[in-house]
């Protein structure tokens, strides 16, 4: 952290800053330039934040140099992490395909979608039992009944389950079934939920808020990490822009940016970003090319009957191409498709 003194600051103003920082247990290094003096601080940045340095006489600005998210930052952990979900790795050497229905609707639909996903190369099954819907009149998910269906399909297929939790009170229940807890875009800054999943002892997939900056996303991850859980996978799922041709604008550059700032794996959701079936394969290719550690894709055996997000679900006819894409492209960027 650096304190920039005003040009008219007196020597006593500079000394007051130094004394305050030293009293708080930090070190202060004074550099006197031609026009102004700056004071470099070494020590606990959070503690310096509480000193109200900005309000002191002669202080022009206080500039933070290190990142505010410590535990998830690459600054503190240079090697990129691998997160394991029921034994399936998500990390820098692999490309993991997560696929399944947007929502669990029936046992038959869920099993069929899981088999479609597996045939395309997916090693993890997605499916929502608790759905965070924009409209209160829309299908809200089957709740615990849906979780039981997911557990049955896991037994049948061997695929570990990724499923969303929307309320801090449900974390224990959802954790008793899930292999990975998903926190959705609408809940990225639900801090009580983030803390609860941080304490649940299960890997977490944290979707980026559709109106969140990358820094806010990483701060949300820090809430989870701060509770002792570093098994976090970041998911870019598109952000809101002026563009209406897609459901959301896939921020493809968020992948290398987040990977540069954080050691956590970063995956892409081409289904919720594109919002149209035709866009899912092109965006999946882009995800692999840009270096995403995985993709999460909606599939449905009968999208015309889907209770949620039918227009973006891949159908049987799309799977051959998806399977080819996830098998052939990763080796071009030094990765292999994760195998079960
Ligand atoms: C989902 O994956 O089912 C979902 C609701 O996604 P998002 O939170 O990104 O909208
Ligand atoms: Mn959905």
Short mmCIF file of N, CA and C and ligand atoms in Angstrom, two decimals, residues 101-103 126 128 131-132 164 182-186 205 207-208 210 237 247-248 269 272 296 298 308-309, ligand 1:
data_model
loop_
_atom_site.label_atom_id
_atom_site.label_comp_id
_atom_site.label_asym_id
_atom_site.label_seq_id
_atom_site.Cartn_x
_atom_site.Cartn_y
_atom_site.Cartn_z
N UNK A 101 -29.13 -31.90 -17.85
CA UNK A 101 -30.27 -31.01 -18.05
C UNK A 101 -30.13 -29.75 -17.23
N UNK A 102 -30.76 -28.67 -17.68
CA UNK A 102 -30.79 -27.46 -16.87
C UNK A 102 -31.45 -27.81 -15.54
N UNK A 103 -32.65 -28.41 -15.62
CA UNK A 103 -33.38 -28.78 -14.40
C UNK A 103 -33.71 -30.26 -14.41
N UNK A 126 -24.51 -32.35 -14.65
CA UNK A 126 -25.14 -31.16 -14.08
C UNK A 126 -26.66 -31.38 -14.03
N UNK A 128 -30.24 -29.08 -12.08
CA UNK A 128 -30.72 -28.28 -10.96
C UNK A 128 -31.97 -28.88 -10.32
N UNK A 131 -34.07 -24.31 -8.46
CA UNK A 131 -33.83 -23.42 -9.58
C UNK A 131 -34.07 -21.96 -9.19
N UNK A 132 -33.09 -21.11 -9.41
CA UNK A 132 -33.29 -19.68 -9.12
C UNK A 132 -33.92 -19.01 -10.33
N UNK A 164 -27.16 -27.00 -8.02
CA UNK A 164 -27.18 -25.65 -7.43
C UNK A 164 -27.82 -25.62 -6.05
N UNK A 182 -23.20 -25.80 -6.75
CA UNK A 182 -23.15 -24.69 -7.69
C UNK A 182 -23.79 -23.46 -7.05
N UNK A 183 -23.08 -22.33 -7.14
CA UNK A 183 -23.67 -21.05 -6.74
C UNK A 183 -23.92 -20.28 -8.04
N UNK A 184 -25.16 -19.91 -8.29
CA UNK A 184 -25.53 -19.33 -9.57
C UNK A 184 -25.25 -17.84 -9.67
N UNK A 185 -25.41 -17.36 -10.89
CA UNK A 185 -25.09 -15.96 -11.19
C UNK A 185 -25.86 -14.98 -10.30
N UNK A 186 -27.13 -15.31 -10.03
CA UNK A 186 -27.98 -14.39 -9.24
C UNK A 186 -27.57 -14.37 -7.77
N UNK A 205 -18.77 -24.68 -7.42
CA UNK A 205 -18.65 -23.99 -8.70
C UNK A 205 -19.32 -22.63 -8.53
N UNK A 207 -20.46 -19.32 -10.19
CA UNK A 207 -20.71 -18.62 -11.45
C UNK A 207 -20.50 -17.12 -11.26
N UNK A 208 -20.06 -16.49 -12.31
CA UNK A 208 -19.85 -15.03 -12.26
C UNK A 208 -21.21 -14.33 -12.31
N UNK A 210 -23.95 -11.83 -13.43
CA UNK A 210 -24.04 -11.30 -14.80
C UNK A 210 -23.74 -9.80 -14.84
N UNK A 237 -20.26 -17.28 -17.30
CA UNK A 237 -21.52 -17.70 -17.93
C UNK A 237 -22.18 -16.57 -18.71
N UNK A 247 -28.32 -14.44 -25.21
CA UNK A 247 -28.96 -14.31 -23.89
C UNK A 247 -28.09 -13.45 -22.97
N UNK A 248 -26.79 -13.71 -23.03
CA UNK A 248 -25.79 -12.91 -22.31
C UNK A 248 -24.58 -12.81 -23.22
N UNK A 269 -19.63 -21.60 -19.41
CA UNK A 269 -20.97 -22.12 -19.66
C UNK A 269 -21.46 -21.52 -20.97
N UNK A 272 -25.71 -21.03 -21.07
CA UNK A 272 -26.38 -19.87 -20.47
C UNK A 272 -25.86 -18.55 -21.04
N UNK A 296 -19.49 -26.33 -19.18
CA UNK A 296 -20.71 -26.90 -18.60
C UNK A 296 -21.85 -26.63 -19.58
N UNK A 298 -25.84 -27.57 -21.24
CA UNK A 298 -27.19 -28.12 -21.08
C UNK A 298 -27.48 -29.13 -22.20
N UNK A 308 -37.41 -25.79 -18.38
CA UNK A 308 -36.46 -24.71 -18.15
C UNK A 308 -35.41 -24.71 -19.27
N UNK A 309 -35.24 -23.57 -19.92
CA UNK A 309 -34.12 -23.37 -20.85
C UNK A 309 -34.03 -24.36 -22.02
C1 LIG B 1 -27.84 -22.97 -14.29
O1 LIG B 1 -26.69 -23.33 -14.56
O2 LIG B 1 -28.80 -23.76 -14.24
C2 LIG B 1 -28.12 -21.56 -14.01
C3 LIG B 1 -29.25 -21.17 -13.42
O3 LIG B 1 -27.14 -20.75 -14.43
P1 LIG B 1 -26.86 -19.22 -14.13
O4 LIG B 1 -26.81 -19.08 -12.64
O5 LIG B 1 -25.55 -18.98 -14.79
O6 LIG B 1 -27.97 -18.44 -14.76
#
